[in-house]
XYZ file of C-alpha atoms in Angstrom:
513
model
C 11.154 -3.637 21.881
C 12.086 -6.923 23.616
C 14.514 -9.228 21.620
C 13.219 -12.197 23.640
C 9.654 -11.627 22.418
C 10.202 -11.245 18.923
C 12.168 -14.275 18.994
C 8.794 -16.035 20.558
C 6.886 -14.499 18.200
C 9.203 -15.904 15.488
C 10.015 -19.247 16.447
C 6.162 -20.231 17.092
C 4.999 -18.528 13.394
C 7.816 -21.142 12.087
C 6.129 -23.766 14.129
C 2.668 -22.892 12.980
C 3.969 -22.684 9.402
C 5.731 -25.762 9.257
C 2.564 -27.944 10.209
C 0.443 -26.444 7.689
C 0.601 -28.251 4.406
C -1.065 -25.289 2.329
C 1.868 -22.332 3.397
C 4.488 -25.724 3.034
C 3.352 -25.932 -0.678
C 3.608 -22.342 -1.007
C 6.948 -21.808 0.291
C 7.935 -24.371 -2.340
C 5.740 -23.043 -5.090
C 6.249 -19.041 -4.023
C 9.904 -18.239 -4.325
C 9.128 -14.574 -2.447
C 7.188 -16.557 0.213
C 10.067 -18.618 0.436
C 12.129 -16.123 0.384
C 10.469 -14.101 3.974
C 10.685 -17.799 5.458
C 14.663 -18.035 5.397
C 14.999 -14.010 6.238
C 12.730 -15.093 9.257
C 15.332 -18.149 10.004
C 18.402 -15.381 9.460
C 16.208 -13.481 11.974
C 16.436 -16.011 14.472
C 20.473 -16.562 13.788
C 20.889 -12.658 14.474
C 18.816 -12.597 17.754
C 21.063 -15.845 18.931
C 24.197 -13.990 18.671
C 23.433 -10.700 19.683
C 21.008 -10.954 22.155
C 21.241 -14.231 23.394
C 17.791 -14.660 22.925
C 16.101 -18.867 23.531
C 13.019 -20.374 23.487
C 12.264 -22.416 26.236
C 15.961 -22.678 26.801
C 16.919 -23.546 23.502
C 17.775 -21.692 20.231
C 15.590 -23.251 17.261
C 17.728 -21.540 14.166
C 19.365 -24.598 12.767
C 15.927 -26.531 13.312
C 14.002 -24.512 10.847
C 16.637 -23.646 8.768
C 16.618 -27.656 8.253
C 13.032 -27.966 8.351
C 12.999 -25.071 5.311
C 15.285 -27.227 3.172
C 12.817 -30.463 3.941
C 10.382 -28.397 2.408
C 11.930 -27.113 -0.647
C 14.351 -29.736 -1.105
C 17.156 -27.067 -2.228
C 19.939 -25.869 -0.794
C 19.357 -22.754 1.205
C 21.740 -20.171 2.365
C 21.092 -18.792 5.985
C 23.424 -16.465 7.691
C 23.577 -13.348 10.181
C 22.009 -10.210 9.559
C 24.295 -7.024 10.167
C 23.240 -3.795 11.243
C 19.730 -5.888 12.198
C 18.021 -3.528 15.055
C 14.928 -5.931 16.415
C 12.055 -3.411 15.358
C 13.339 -4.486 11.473
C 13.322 -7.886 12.859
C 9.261 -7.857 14.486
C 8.764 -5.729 11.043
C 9.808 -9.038 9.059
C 7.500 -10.942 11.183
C 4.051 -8.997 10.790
C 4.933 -8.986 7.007
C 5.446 -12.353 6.727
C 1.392 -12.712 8.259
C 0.340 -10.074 6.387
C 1.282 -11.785 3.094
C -0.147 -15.020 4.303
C -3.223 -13.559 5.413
C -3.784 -11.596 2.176
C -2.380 -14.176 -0.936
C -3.153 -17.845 1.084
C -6.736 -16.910 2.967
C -4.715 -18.014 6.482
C -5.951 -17.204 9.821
C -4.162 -14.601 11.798
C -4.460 -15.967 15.270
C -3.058 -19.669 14.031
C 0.274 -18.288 12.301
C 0.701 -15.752 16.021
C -0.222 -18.556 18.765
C 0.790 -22.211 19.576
C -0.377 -24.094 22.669
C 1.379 -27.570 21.650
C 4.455 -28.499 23.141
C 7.269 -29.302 20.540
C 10.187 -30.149 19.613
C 13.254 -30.304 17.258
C 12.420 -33.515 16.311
C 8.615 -33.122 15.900
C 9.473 -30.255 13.779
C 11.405 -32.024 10.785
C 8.507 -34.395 10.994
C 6.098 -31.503 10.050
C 8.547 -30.401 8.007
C 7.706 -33.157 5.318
C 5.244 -32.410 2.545
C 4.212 -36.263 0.532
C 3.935 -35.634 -3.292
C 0.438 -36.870 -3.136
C 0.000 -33.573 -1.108
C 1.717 -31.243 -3.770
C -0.125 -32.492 -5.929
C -3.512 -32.205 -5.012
C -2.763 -28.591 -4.496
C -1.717 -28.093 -7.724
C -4.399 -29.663 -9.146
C -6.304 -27.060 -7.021
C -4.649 -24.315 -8.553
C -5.035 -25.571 -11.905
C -8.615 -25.414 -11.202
C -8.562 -22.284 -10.099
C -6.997 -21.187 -12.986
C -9.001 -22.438 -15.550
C -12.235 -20.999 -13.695
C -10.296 -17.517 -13.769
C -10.147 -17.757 -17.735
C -13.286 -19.526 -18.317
C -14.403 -16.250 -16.052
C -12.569 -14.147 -18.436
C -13.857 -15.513 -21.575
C -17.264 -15.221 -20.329
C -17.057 -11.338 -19.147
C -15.533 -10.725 -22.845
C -18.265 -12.486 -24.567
C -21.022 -10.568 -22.446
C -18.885 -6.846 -23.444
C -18.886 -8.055 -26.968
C -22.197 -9.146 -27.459
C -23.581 -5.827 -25.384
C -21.284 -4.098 -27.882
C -23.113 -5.587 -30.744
C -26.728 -4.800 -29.337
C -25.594 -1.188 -28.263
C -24.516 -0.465 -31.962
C -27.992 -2.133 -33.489
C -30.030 -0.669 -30.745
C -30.219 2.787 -32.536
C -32.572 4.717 -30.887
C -32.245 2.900 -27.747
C -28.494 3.701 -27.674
C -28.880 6.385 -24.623
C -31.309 3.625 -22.984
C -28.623 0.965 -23.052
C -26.001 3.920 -22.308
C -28.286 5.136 -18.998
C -28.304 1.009 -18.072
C -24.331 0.791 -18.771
C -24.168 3.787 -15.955
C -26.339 2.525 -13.485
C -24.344 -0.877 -13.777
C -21.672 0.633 -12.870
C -22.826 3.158 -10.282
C -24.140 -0.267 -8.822
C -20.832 -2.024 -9.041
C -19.120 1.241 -7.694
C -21.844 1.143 -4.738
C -21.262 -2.390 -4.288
C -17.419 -2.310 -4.155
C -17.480 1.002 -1.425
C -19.978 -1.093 1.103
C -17.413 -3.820 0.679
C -14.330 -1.943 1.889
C -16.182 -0.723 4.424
C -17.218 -3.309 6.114
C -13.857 -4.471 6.013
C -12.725 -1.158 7.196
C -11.140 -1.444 10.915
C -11.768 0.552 13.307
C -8.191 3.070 14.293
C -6.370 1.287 17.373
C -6.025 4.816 18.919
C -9.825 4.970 19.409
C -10.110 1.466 20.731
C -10.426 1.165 24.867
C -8.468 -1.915 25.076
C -5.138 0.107 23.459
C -2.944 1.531 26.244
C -0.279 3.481 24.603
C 1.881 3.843 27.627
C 4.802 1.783 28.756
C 3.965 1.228 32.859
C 0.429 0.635 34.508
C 1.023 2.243 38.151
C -0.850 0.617 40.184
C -1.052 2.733 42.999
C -2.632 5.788 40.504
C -6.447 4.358 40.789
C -5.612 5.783 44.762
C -3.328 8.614 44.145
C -6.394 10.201 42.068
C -9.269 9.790 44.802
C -6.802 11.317 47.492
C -5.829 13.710 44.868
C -9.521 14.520 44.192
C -10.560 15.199 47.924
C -7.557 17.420 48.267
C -8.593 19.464 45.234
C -12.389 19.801 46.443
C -11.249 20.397 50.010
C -9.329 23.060 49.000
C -11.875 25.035 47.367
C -14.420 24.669 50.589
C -11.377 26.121 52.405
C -11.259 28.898 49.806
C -14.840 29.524 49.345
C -15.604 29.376 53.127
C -12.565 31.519 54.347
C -13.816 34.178 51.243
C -17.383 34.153 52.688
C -16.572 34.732 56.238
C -14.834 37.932 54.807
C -17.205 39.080 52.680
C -20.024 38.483 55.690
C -17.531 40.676 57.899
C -18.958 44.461 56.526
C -18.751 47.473 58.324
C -18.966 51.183 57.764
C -16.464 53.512 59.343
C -18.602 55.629 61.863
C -19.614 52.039 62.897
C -16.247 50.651 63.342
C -15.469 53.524 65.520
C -18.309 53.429 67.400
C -17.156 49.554 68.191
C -13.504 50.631 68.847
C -14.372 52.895 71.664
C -12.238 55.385 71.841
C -13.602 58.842 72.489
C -10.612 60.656 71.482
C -9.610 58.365 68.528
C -13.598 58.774 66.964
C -13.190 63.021 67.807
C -9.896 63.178 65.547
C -11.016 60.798 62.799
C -14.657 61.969 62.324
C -13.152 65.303 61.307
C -11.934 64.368 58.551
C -12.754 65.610 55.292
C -12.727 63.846 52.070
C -11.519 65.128 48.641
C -13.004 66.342 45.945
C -11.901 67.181 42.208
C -12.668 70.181 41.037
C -11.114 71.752 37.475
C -9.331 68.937 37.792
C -7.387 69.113 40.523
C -8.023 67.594 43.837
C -9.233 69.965 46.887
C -10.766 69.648 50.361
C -14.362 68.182 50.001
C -17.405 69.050 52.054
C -18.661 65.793 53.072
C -16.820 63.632 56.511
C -17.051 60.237 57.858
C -19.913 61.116 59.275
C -21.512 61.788 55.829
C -20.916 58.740 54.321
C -22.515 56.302 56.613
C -24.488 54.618 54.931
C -20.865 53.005 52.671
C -20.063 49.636 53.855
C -16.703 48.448 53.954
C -15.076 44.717 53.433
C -11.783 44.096 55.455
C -10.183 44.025 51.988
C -11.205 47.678 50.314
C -10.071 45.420 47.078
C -13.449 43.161 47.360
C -16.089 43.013 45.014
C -19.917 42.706 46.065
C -22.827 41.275 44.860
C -22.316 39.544 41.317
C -18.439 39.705 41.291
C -18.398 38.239 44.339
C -20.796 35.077 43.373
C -19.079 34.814 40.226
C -15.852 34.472 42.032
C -17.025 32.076 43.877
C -17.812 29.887 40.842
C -14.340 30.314 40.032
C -12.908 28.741 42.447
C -15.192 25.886 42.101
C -14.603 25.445 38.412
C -10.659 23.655 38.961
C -12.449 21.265 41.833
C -15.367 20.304 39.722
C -13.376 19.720 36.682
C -10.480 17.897 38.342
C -12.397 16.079 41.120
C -14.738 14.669 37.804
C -11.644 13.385 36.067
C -10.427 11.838 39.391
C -13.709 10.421 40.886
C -15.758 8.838 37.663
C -15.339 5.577 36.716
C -12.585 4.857 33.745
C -13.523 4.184 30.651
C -10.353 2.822 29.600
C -7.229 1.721 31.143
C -5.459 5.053 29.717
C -8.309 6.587 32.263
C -7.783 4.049 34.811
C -3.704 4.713 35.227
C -3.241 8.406 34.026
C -4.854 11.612 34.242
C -4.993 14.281 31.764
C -1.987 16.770 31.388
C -4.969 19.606 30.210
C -6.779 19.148 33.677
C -3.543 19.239 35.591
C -1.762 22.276 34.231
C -5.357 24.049 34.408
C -5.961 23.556 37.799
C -2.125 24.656 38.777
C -2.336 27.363 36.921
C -5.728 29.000 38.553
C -4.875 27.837 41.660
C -1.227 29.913 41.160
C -3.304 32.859 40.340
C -5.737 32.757 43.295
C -2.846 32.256 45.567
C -1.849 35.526 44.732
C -5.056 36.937 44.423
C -5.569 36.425 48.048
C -2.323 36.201 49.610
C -2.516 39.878 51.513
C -5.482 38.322 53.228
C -3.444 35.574 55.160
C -1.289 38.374 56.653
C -2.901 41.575 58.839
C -0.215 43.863 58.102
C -1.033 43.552 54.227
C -4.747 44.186 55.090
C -3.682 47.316 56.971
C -1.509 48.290 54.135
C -4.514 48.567 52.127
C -6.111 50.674 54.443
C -3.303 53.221 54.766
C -3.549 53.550 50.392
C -7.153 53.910 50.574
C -7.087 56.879 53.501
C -4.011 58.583 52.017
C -5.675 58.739 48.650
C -9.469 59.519 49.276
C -8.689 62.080 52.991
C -7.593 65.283 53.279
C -4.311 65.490 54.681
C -5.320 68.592 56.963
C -7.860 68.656 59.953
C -5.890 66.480 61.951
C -4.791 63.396 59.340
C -1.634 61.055 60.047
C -0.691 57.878 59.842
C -0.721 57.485 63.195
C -4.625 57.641 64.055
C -4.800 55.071 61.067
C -2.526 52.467 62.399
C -4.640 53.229 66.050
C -7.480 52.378 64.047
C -6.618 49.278 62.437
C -5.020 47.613 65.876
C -8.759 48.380 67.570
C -10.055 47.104 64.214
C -8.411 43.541 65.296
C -9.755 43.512 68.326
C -13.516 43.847 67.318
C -13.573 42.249 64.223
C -12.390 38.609 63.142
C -9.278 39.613 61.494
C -6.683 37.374 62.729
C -9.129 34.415 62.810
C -10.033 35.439 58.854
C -6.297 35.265 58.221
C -5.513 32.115 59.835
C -8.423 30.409 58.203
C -6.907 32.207 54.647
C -3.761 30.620 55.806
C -5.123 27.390 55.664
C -6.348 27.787 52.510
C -3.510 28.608 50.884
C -1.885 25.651 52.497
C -4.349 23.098 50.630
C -3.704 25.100 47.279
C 0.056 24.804 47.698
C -0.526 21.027 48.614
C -2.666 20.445 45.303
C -0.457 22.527 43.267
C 2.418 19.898 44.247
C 0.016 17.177 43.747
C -0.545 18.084 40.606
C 3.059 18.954 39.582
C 3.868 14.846 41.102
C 1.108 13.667 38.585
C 2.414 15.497 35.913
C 6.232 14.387 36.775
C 4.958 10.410 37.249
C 2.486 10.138 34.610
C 2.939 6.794 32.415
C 5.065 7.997 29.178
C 4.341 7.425 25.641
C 4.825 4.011 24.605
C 6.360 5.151 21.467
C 7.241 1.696 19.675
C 3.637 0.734 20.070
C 2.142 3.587 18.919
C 4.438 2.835 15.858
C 3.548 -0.581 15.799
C -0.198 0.415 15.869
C 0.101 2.541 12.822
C 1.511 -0.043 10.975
C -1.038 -2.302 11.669
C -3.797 0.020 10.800
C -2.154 0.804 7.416
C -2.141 -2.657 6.719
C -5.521 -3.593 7.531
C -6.797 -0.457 5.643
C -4.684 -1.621 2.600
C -5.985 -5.321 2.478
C -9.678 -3.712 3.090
C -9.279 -1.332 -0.127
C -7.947 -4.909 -1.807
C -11.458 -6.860 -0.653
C -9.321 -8.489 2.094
C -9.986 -8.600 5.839
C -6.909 -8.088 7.650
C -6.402 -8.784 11.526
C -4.500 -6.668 13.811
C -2.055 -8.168 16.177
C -3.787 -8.691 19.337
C -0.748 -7.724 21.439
C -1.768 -4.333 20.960
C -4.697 -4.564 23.030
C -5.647 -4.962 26.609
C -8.165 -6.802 28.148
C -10.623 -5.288 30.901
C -7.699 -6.312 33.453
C -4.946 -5.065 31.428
C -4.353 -9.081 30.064
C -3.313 -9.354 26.375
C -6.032 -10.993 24.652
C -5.128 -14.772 23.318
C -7.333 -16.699 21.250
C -10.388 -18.143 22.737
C -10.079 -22.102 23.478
C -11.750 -24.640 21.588
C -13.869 -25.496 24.494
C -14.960 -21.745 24.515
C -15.632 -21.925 20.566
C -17.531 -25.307 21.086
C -20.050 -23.424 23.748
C -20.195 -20.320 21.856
C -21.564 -22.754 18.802
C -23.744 -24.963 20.889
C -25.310 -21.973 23.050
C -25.291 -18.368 20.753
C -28.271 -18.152 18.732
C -27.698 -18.757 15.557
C -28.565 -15.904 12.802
C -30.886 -16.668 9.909
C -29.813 -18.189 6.884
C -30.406 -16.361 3.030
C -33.082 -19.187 2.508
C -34.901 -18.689 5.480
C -34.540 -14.675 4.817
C -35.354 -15.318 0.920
C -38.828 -17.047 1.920
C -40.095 -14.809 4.005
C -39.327 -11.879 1.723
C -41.297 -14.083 -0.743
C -43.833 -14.323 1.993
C -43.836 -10.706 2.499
C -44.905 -9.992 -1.273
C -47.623 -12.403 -1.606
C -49.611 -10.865 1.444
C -48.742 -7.689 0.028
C -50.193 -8.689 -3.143
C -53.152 -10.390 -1.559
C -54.010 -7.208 -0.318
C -53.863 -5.221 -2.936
C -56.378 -7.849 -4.895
């Protein structure tokens, strides 16, 4: 966390402290309020020595520290913290708010932000608190006071007297007992909608919280040329797998195209096997008889469904990935990152096709397939050897497309090597975890659910969220807040919704006269 910042943070709270009379009467009244304000002031003395740190090129620790004894009138002890790290430090600060926020009724945004210039001088002037001032608060909390027991008094006449009626009622004892409960179901009711509405909302599942420390802004880019690479790929990859699978033949066929006499004399001979009793032996049937079998230049291939569905396969990492890369963010965590899930997915399947289809970038792997499928389904007599097959395969290049199918294979698995490195870069330069924030935000949200469950409403720092350009939001100028009032429509008030109600149920009740 930056020293400089929390000692920003600090030194304008102080300000914004010192020039409000209610928190100056409280810091003299509270002794644990008073207490946070000098361990706030021994804040600023630590960051001065250790870190150097000044606001607007001057250190403000001796100011406050003065304008603290102003306030109280007593003599104060400030001094260094030791063993001080500057998270403990910002911690002191957002408990200091929290407190005011949740004992004094204070605003967050005015203890946080200052837009007035100032200095040491104007701030022992705030400092000063007139006894005309003290005392009109403490008539206020005198008042306050006496309506809390008068409040008191009241609620223990009403149990006492409902006491007395509930033990003369008699027989309508479970009547007044059945009212009792629904009271308090009521008050239960009552008391849940209030924390709820008071409830915040997590900062994790707010847009405007990025928790990540950098904002690349070249990544908006890097994901669209990252998307076309991922869906080029997988035309490469569908189209090269097409042309092969379009490229069928059967073997009288192929060496009827070959044309050579003596090559199709030897090879047509041949017989195929055949299990019988479970062993293999010379089968009936020849090239000849199985004419009507058609062959892919990979004997591996699948046909019909397999091959459609294989098809989709290699879609599935371009239509997932390009998505992520090509809609519009939703967030600024979408806008500079992408997903770790969709990455390793598509680097993974894309690993596996590779291999899945290297032999077809390479002829001699093709033939090597060939030579396994002869040598286990011929018979080696009548003429077999190696020797016609590799004959075979070399006229097989020159009639078919092999060597363009393999160079267009090669280019395929050239785009799948480039995403796969793509991917890996993403993965490697992804924004980290922002892991003092995160903190930070979890804080935050345990204190605003805490002052919700107490009937309070607690605001979360702002720092912690973005604007739609990545900004942190500040409070909204007065000239904003004077157009907002003169302009927004303004809601209904309870009398307005109270009369018509009470118009509501006299036409009702016209009607039903």
């Amino acid at each position: 966390m930056d020293s400089q910042k929390v000692y920003h943070s600090i030194v304008e709270l102080l300000y914004n402290v010192v020039k409000n009379d209610k928190l100056k009467y409280w810091i003299l009244r509270d002794l644990e309020y008073r207490q946070q304000a000098v361990t706030l002031v021994n804040d600023l003395i630590t960051l001065e020595k250790e870190h150097d740190a000044k606001y607007k090129d001057e250190q403000w620790s001796t100011t406050f520290a003065k304008a603290i004894v102003i306030i109280t009138d007593t003599k104060l002890r400030f001094e260094r913290l030791n063993d001080r790290s500057v998270e403990k430090m910002y911690q002191d600060y957002s408990d200091f708010i929290a407190y005011s926020n949740k004992n004094f009724d204070t605003n967050r945004l005015e203890l946080e932000h200052n837009n007035l210039p100032f200095t040491s001088e104007t701030v022992l002037l705030d400092a000063r608190i007139t006894p005309q001032k003290v005392a009109h608060y403490d008539e206020e909390e005198l008042k306050k006071k006496e309506a809390k027991l008068k409040e008191e008094e009241s609620r223990k006449k009403t149990e006492e007297y409902n006491q007395q009626q509930w033990g003369a009622a008699g027989a309508g004892a479970n009547a007044g007992q059945t009212q009792a409960d629904q009271q308090a179901y009521n008050q239960a009711e009552n008391m849940f909608e209030s924390v709820m509405q008071n409830m915040p909302q997590p900062p994790t599942q707010d847009p405007r919280f990025y928790p990540y420390k950098t904002k690349p802004k070249w990544m908006p880019t890097f994901k669209i040329v990252l998307g076309v690479i991922v869906i080029i790929s997988a035309i490469i990859l569908i189209a090269a797998n097409a042309w092969a699978s379009a490229t069928t033949f059967t073997l009288s066929d192929s060496l009827d195209k070959i044309g050579n006499a003596q090559l199709q004399e030897a090879m047509m001979k041949w017989h195929l096997n055949d299990v019988q009793n479970g062993q293999i032996v010379q089968g009936t049937k020849t090239i000849a008889d199985i004419n009507n079998v058609k062959f892919h230049l990979d004997t591996t291939q699948g046909t019909g469904f397999m091959m459609v569905f294989t098809y989709i396969l290699y879609a599935i990492p371009a239509i997932y990935l390009g998505f992520i890369c090509f809609s519009k963010p939703k967030n600024t965590i979408q806008k500079y990152r992408v997903g770790y899930g969709a990455l390793i997915f598509t680097i993974i399947f894309f690993a596996i096709t590779i291999v899945q289809i290297y032999h077809y970038a390479n002829p001699h792997e093709l033939q090597s397939t060939w030579d396994k499928f002869f040598n286990k389904y011929f018979d080696k007599s009548d003429g077999y050897s190696t020797t016609l097959v590799n004959e075979w395969w070399n006229g097989m290049e020159d009639v078919y497309p092999v060597k363009g199918i393999c160079a267009f294979m090669d280019v395929a698995l050239a785009f799948l090597s480039l995403t796969i490195v793509m991917c890996l870069v993403t993965c490697f330069l992804n924004p980290k975890q922002d892991r003092q924030k995160i903190a930070l935000a979890n804080a935050e949200y345990q204190r605003a659910v805490m002052a919700a469950y107490q009937g309070h409403k607690y605001n979360m720092s702002p720092e912690l969220f973005d604007d739609e350009d990545g900004a942190v939001l500040r409070p909204k100028s007065k000239f904003s807040l004077w157009l907002e009032s003169k302009f927004k429509k303004k809601p209904k008030t309870p009398k307005e919704d109270n009369s018509k109600s009470d118009n509501d149920s006299d036409d009702k009740k016209d009607k039903n006269k």
